[in-house]
PDB file of C-alpha atoms in Angstrom:
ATOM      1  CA  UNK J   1       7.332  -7.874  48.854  1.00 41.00           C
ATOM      2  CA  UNK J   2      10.999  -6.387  48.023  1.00 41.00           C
ATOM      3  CA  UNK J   3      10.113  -6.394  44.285  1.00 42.00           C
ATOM      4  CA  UNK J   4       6.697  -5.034  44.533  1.00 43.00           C
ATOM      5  CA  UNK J   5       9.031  -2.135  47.116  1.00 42.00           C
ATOM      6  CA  UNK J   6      11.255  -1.898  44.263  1.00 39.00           C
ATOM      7  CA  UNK J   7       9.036  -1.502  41.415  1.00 44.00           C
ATOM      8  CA  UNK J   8       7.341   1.152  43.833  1.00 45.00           C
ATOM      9  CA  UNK J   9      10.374   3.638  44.435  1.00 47.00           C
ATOM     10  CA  UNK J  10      11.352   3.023  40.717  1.00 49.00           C
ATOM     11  CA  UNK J  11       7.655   4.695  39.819  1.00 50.00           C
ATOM     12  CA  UNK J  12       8.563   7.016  42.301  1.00 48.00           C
ATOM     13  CA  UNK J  13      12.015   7.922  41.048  1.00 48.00           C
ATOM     14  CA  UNK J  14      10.535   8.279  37.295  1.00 48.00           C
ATOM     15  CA  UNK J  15       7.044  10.439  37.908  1.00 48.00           C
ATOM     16  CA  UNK J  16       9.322  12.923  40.241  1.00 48.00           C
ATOM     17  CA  UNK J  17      11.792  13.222  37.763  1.00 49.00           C
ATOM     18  CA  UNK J  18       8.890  13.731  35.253  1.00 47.00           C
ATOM     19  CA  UNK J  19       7.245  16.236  37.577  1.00 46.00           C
ATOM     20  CA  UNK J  20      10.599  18.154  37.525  1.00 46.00           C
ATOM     21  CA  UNK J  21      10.834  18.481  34.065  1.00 44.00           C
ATOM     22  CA  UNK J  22       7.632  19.909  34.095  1.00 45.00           C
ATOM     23  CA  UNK J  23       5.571  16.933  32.208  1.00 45.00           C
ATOM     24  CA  UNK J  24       1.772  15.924  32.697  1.00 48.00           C
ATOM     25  CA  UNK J  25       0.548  12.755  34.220  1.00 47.00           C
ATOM     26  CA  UNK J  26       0.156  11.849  31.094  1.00 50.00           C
ATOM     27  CA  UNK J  27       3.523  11.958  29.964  1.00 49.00           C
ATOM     28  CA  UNK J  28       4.546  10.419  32.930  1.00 50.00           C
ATOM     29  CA  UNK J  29       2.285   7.355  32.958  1.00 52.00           C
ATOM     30  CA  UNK J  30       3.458   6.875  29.663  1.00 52.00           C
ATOM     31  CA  UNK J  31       7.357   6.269  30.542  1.00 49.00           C
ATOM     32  CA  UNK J  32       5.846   3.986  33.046  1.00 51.00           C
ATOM     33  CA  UNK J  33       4.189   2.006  30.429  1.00 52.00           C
ATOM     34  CA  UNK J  34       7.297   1.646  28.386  1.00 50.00           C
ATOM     35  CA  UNK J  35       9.125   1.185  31.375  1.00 47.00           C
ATOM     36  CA  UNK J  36       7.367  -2.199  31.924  1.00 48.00           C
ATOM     37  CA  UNK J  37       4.977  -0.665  35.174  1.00 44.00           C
ATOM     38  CA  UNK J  38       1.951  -1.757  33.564  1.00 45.00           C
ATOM     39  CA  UNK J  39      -0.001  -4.110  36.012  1.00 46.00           C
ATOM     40  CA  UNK J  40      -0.294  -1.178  38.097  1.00 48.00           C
ATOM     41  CA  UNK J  41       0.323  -1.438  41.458  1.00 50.00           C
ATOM     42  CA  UNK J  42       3.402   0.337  42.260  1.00 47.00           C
ATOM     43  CA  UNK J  43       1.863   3.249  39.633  1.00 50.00           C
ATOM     44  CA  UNK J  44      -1.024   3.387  41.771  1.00 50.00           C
ATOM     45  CA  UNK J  45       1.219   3.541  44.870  1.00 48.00           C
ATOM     46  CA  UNK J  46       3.591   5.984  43.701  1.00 48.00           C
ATOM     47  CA  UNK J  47       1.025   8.413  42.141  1.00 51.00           C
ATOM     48  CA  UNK J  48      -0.555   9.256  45.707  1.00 48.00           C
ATOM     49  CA  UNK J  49       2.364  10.990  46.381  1.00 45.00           C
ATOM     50  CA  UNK J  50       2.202  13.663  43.121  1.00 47.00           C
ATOM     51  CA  UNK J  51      -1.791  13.764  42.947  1.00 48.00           C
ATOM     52  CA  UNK J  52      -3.258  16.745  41.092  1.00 48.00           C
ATOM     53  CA  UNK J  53      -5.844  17.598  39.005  1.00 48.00           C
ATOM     54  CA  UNK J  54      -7.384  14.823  36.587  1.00 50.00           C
ATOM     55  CA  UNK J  55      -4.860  12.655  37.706  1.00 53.00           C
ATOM     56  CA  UNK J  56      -8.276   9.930  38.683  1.00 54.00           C
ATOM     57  CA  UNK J  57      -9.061   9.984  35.457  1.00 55.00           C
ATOM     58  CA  UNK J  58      -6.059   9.051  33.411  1.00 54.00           C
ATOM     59  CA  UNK J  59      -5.165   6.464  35.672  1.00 52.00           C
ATOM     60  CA  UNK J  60      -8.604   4.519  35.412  1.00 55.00           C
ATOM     61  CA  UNK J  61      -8.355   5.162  31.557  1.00 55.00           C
ATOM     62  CA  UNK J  62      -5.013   3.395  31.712  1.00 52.00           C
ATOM     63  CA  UNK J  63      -6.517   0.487  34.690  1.00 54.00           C
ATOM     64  CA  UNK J  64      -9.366   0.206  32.221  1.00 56.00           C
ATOM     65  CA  UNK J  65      -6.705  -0.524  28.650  1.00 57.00           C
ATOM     66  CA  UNK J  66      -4.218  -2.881  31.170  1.00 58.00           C
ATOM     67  CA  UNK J  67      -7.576  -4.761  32.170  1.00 67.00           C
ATOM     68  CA  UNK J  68      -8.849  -5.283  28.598  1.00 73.00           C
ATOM     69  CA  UNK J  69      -5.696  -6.174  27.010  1.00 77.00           C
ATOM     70  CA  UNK J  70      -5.104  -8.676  30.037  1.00 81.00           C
ATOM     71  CA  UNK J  71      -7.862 -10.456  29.820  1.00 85.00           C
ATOM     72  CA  UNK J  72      -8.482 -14.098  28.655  1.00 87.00           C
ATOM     73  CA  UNK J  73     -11.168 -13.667  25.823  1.00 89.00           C
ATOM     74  CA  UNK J  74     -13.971 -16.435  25.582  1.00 91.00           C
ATOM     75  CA  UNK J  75     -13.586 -19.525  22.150  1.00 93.00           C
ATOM     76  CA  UNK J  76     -16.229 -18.185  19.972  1.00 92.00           C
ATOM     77  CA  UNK J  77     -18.436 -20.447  18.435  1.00 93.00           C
ATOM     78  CA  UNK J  78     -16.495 -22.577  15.971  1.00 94.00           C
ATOM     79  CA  UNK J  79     -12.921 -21.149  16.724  1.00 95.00           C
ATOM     80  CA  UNK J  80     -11.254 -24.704  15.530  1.00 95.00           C
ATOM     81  CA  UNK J  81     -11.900 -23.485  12.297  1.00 95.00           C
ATOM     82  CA  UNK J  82     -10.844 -19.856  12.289  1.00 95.00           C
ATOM     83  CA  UNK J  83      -8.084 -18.701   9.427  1.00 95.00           C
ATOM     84  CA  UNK J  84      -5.173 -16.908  10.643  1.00 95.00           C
ATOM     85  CA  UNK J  85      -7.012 -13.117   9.334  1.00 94.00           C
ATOM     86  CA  UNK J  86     -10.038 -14.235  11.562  1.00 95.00           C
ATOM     87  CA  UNK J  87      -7.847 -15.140  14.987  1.00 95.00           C
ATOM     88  CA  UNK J  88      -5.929 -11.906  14.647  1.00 94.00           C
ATOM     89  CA  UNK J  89      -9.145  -9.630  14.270  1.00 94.00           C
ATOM     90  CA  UNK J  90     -11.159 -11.542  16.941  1.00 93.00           C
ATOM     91  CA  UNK J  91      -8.561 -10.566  19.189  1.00 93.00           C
ATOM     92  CA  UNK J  92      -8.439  -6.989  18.035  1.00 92.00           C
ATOM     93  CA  UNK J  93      -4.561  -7.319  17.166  1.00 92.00           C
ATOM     94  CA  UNK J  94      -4.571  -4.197  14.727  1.00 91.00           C
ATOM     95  CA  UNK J  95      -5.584  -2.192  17.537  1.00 89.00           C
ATOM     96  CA  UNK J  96      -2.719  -3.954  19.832  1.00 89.00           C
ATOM     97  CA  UNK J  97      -0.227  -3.679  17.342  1.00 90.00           C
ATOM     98  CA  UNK J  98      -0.944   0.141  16.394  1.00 88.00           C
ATOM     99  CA  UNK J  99       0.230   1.142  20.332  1.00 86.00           C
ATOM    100  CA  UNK J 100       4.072   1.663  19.959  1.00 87.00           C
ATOM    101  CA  UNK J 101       4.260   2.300  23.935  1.00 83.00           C
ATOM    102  CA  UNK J 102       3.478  -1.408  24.939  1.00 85.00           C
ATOM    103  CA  UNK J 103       6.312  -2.576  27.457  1.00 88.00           C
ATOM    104  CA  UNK J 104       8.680  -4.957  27.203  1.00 92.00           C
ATOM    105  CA  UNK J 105       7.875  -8.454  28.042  1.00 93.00           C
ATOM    106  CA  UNK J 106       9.431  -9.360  31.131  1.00 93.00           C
ATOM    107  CA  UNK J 107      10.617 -12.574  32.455  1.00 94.00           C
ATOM    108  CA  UNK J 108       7.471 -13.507  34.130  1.00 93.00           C
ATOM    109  CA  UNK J 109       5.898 -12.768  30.698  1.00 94.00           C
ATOM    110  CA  UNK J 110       8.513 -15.152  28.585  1.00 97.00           C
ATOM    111  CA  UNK J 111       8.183 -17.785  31.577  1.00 97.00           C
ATOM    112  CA  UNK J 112       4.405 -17.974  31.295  1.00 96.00           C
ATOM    113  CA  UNK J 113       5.037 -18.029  27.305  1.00 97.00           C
ATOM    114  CA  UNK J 114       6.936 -21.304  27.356  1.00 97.00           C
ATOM    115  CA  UNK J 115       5.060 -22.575  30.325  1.00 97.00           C
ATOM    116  CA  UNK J 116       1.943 -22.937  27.484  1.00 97.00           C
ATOM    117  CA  UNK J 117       3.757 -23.705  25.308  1.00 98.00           C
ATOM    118  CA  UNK J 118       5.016 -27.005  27.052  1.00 97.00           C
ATOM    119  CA  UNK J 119       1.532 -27.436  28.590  1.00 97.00           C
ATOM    120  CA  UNK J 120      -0.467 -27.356  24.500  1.00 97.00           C
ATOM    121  CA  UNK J 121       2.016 -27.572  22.035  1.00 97.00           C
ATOM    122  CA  UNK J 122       5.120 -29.940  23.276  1.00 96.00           C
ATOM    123  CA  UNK J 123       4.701 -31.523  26.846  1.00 96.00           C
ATOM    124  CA  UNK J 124       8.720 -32.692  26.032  1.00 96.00           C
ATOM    125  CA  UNK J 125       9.909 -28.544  24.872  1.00 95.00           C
ATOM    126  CA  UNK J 126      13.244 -27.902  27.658  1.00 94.00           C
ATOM    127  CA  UNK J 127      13.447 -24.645  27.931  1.00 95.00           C
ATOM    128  CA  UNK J 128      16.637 -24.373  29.967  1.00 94.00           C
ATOM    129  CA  UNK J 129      18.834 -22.043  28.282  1.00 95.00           C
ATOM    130  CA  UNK J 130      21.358 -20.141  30.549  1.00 95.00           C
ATOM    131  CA  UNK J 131      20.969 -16.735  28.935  1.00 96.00           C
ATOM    132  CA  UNK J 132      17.435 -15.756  29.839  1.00 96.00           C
ATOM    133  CA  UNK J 133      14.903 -14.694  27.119  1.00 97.00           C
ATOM    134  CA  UNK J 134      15.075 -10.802  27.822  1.00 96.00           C
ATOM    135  CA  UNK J 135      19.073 -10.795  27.333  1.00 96.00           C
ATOM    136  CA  UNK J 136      17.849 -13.330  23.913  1.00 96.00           C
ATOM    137  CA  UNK J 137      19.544 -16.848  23.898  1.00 96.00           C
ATOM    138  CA  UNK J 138      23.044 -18.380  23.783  1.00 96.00           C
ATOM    139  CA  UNK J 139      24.629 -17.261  20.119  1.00 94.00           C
ATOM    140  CA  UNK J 140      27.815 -18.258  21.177  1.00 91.00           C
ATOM    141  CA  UNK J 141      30.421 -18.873  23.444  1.00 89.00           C
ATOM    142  CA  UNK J 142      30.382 -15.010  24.850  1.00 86.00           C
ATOM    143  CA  UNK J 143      26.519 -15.308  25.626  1.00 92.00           C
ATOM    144  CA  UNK J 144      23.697 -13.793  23.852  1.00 95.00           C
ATOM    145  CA  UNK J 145      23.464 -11.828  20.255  1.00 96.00           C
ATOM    146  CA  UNK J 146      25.066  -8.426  19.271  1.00 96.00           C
ATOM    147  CA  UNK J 147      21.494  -6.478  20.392  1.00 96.00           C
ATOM    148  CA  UNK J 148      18.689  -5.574  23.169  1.00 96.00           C
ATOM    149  CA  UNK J 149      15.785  -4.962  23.547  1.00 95.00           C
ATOM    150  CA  UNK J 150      13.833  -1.749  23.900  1.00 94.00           C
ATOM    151  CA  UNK J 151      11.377   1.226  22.553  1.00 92.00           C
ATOM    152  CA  UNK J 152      11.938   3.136  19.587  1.00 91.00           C
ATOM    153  CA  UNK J 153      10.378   5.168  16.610  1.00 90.00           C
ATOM    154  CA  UNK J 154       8.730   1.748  15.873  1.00 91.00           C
ATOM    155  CA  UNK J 155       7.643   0.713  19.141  1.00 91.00           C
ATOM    156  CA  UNK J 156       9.455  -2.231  20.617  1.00 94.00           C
ATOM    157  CA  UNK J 157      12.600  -3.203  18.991  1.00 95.00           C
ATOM    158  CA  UNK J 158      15.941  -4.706  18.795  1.00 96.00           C
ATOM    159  CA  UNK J 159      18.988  -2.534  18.936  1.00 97.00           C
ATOM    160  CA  UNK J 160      23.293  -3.170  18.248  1.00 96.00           C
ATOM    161  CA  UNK J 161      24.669  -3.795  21.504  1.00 96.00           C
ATOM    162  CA  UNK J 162      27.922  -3.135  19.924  1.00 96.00           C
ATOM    163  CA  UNK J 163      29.568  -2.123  16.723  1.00 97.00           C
ATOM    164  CA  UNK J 164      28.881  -4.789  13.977  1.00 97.00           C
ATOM    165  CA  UNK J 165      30.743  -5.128  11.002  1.00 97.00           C
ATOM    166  CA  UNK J 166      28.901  -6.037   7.697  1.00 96.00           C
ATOM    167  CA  UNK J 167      29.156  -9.349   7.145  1.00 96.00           C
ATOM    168  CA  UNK J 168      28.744 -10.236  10.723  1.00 96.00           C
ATOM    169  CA  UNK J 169      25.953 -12.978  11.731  1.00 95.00           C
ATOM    170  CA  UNK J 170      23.953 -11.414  13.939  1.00 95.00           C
ATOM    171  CA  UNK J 171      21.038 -13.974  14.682  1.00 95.00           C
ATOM    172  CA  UNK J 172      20.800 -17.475  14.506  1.00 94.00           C
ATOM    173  CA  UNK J 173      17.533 -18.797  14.528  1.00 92.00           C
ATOM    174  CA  UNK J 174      18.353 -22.588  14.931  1.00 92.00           C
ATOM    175  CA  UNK J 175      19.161 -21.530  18.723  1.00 93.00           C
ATOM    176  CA  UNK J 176      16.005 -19.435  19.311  1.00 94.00           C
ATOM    177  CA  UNK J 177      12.939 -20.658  17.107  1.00 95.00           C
ATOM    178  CA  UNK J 178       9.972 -22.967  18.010  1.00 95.00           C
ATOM    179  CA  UNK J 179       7.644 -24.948  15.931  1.00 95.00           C
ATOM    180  CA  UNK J 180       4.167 -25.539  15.945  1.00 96.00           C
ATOM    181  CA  UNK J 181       3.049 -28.599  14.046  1.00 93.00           C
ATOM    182  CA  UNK J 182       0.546 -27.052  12.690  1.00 94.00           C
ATOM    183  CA  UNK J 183      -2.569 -24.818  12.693  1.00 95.00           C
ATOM    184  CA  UNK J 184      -4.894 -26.874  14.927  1.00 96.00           C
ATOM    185  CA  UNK J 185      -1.927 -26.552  17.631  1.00 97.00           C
ATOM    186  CA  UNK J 186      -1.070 -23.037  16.789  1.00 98.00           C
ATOM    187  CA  UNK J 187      -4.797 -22.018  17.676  1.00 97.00           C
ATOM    188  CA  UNK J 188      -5.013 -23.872  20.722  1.00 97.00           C
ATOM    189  CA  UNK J 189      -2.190 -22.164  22.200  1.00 98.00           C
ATOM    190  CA  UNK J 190      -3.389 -18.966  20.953  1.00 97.00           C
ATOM    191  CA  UNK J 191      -7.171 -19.097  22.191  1.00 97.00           C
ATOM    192  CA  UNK J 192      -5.210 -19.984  25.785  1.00 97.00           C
ATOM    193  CA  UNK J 193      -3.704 -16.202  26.212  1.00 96.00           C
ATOM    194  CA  UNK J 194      -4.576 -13.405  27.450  1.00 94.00           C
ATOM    195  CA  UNK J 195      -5.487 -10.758  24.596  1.00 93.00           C
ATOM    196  CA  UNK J 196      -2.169  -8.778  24.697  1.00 93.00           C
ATOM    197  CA  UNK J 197       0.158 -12.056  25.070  1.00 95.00           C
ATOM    198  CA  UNK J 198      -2.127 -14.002  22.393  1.00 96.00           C
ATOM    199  CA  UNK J 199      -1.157 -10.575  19.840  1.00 95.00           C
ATOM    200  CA  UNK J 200       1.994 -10.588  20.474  1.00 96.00           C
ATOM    201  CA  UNK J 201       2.384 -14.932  19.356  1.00 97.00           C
ATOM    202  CA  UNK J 202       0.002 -13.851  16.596  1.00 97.00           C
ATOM    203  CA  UNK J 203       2.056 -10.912  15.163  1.00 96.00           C
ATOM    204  CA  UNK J 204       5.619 -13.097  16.243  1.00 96.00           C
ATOM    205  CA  UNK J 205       4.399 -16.182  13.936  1.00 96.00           C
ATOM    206  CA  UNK J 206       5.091 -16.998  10.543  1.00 94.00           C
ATOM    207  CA  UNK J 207       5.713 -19.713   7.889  1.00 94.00           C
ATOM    208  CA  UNK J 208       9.100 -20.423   6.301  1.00 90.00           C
ATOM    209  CA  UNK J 209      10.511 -23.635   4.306  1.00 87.00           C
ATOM    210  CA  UNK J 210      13.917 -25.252   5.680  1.00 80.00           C
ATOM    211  CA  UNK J 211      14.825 -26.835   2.330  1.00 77.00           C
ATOM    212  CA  UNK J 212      13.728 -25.704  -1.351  1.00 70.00           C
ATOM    213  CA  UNK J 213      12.067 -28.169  -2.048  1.00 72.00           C
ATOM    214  CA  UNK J 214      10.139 -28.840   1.567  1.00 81.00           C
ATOM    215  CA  UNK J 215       7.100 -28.401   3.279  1.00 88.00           C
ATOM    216  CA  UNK J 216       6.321 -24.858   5.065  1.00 90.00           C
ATOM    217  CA  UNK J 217       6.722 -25.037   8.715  1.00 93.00           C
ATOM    218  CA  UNK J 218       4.923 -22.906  11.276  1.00 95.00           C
ATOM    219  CA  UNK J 219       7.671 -20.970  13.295  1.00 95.00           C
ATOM    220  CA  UNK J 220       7.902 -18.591  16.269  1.00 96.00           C
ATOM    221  CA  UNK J 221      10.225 -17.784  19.021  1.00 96.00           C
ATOM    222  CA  UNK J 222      10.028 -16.899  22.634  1.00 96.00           C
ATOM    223  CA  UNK J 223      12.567 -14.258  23.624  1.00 97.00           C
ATOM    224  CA  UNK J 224      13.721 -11.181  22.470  1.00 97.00           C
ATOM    225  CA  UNK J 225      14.827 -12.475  19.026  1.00 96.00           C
ATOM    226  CA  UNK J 226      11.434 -11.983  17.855  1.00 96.00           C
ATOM    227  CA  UNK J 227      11.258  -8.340  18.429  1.00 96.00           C
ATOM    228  CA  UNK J 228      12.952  -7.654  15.182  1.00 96.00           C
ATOM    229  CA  UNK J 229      11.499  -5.261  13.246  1.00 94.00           C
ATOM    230  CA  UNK J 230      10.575  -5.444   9.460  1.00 89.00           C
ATOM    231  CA  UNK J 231      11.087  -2.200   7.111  1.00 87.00           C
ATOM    232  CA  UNK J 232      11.828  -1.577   3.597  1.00 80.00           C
ATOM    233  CA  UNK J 233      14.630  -0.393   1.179  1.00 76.00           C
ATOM    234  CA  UNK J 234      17.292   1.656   2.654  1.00 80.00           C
ATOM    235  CA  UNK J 235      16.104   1.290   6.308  1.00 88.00           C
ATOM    236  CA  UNK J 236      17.455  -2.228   6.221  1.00 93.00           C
ATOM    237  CA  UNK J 237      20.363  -3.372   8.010  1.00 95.00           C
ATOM    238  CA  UNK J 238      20.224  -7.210   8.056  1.00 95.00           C
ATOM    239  CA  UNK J 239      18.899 -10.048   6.229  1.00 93.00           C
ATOM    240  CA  UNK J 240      18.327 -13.620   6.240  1.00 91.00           C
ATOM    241  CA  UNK J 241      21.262 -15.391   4.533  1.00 87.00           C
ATOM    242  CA  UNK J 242      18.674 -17.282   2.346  1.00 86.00           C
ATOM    243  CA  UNK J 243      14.672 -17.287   1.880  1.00 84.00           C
ATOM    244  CA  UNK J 244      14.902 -21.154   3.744  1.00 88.00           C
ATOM    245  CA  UNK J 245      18.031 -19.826   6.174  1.00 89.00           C
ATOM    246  CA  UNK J 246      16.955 -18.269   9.733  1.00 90.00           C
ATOM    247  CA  UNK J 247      20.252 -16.737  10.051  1.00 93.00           C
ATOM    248  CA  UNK J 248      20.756 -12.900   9.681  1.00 95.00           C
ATOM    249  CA  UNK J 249      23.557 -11.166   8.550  1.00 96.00           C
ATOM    250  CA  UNK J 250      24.749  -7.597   8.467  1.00 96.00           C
ATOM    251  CA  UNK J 251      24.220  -5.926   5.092  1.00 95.00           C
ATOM    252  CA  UNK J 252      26.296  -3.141   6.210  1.00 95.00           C
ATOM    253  CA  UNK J 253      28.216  -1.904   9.026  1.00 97.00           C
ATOM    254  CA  UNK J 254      26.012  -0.924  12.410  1.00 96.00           C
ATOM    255  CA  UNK J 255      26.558   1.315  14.765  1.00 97.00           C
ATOM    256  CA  UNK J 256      26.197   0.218  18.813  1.00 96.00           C
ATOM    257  CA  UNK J 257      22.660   1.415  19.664  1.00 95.00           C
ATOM    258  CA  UNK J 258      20.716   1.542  16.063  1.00 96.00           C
ATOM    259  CA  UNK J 259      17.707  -0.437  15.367  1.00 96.00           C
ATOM    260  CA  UNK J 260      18.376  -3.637  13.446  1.00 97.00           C
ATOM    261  CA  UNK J 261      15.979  -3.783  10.433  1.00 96.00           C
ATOM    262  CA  UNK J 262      15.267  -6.624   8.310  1.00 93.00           C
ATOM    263  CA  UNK J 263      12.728  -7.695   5.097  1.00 90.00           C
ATOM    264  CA  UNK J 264      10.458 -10.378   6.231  1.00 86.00           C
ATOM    265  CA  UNK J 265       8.963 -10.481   3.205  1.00 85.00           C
ATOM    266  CA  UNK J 266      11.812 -12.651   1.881  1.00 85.00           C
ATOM    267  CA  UNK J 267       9.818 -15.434   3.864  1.00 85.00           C
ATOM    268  CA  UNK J 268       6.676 -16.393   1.658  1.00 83.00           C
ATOM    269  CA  UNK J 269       4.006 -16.897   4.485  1.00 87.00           C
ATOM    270  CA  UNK J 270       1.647 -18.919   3.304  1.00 91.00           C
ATOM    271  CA  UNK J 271      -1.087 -20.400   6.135  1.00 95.00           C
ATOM    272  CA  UNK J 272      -3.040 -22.232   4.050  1.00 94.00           C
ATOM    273  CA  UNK J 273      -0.347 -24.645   4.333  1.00 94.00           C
ATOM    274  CA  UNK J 274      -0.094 -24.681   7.798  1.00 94.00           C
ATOM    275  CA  UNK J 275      -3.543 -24.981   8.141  1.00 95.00           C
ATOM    276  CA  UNK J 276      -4.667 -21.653   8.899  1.00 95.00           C
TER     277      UNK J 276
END
């Protein structure tokens, strides 16, 4: 009851302050969606205090998107078999993928995450980490990585808590990555989510080597590590240390509060080898 209070007055505080600045519903149901108010119920609360106009409308457009995106879709006939392209467009991921407002996961969101995970994938997984997945993971002694999370020109991102100095590793994946053991696994878990959480493992999955001369593993990770974003040429700030390393390093010096950018493609994904 005192979060759902909480969450309330916080839609409050943001619509009036939207409302004063002269914005639409609209506008303001879209901070709210970024925001993380997206199952609704303090919106719906807090909008009967500013109602005008088509105000009905938008809001059941937006009920309507939360419901369909939430929603656990039925195993089509013969989904053991599906390839990775065929998972991702049952699911509708391009469509997911293309909406740069979709909140931040929150806690209850990376809980339920593992929670499968241990349930499908690896009944012994520990997931017991002191820093919690929306701060990222233990880097070091001092706590999580040099970054946050949250929205920019790309949608969801990761961003320099601090000044880093090139050079500087920034991400270590041996403290943050999972593994799947392979595609049959991978699916399972997958065809277990709801639409928008089963995108998000989709999109956050990939295949990598650990030694030249090994076998390609299927990786993915469940906090904010994964929310690194991918980009070309001079956009890119850090990169892996190797194509079989999941440590990033600075390629230049960052400034506290710009997006950190990296080149996935230095990872060959191949999920034919995975079985996918």
């Amino acid at each position: 009851m005192r979060q759902e209070l909480l969450l309330t007055m916080g839609a409050i505080i943001i619509i009036y302050q939207m409302f004063m600045l002269g914005r639409t519903i609209g506008s303001s149901l879209l901070l709210l969606k970024q925001e993380g108010y997206y199952d609704l119920g303090a919106v719906e609360k807090a909008l009967l205090l500013f109602k005008r106009g088509d105000d009905d409308q938008k809001l059941g457009n937006l009920r309507k998107d939360v419901q369909k995106w939430n929603n656990i879709l039925p195993k089509p006939k013969g989904w053991e078999e599906f390839k990775f392209g065929e998972i991702r467009a049952y699911f509708g991921c391009h469509e997911y993928a293309g909406d740069r407002t979709k909140p931040l996961l929150t806690l209850k969101d990376w809980e339920y995450l593992r929670s499968k995970y241990i349930e499908i994938v690896d009944k012994h997984a520990v997931f017991d980490d002191p820093v919690p997945p929306t701060d990222g993971y233990s880097f070091d002694e001092n706590g999580p990585p040099p970054y946050y999370a949250s929205h920019g020109v790309r949608g969801r991102g990761l961003f320099a808590s601090r000044d880093i100095k090139k050079g500087e590793i920034i991400h270590d994946g041996e403290r943050s990555d999972i593994e799947f053991s392979g595609g049959e696994t991978w699916r399972k878990f997958i065809f277990s989510l709801p639409r928008n959480r089963a995108c998000d493992v989709i999109d956050w999955s990939w295949t990598q080597k650990k030694s030249g001369d090994g076998k390609n593993r299927l990786l993915s990770a469940m906090d904010i590590s994964i929310l690194l974003n991918g980009d070309k040429d001079n956009n890119i700030n850090v990169m892996p240390m190797s194509s079989i390393s999941n440590q990033f390093y600075a390629l230049r010096d960052i400034k506290m509060g710009e997006e950190l950018l990296t080149d996935y493609d230095v990872y060959e994904t191949v999920w034919a080898d995975v079985g996918l």
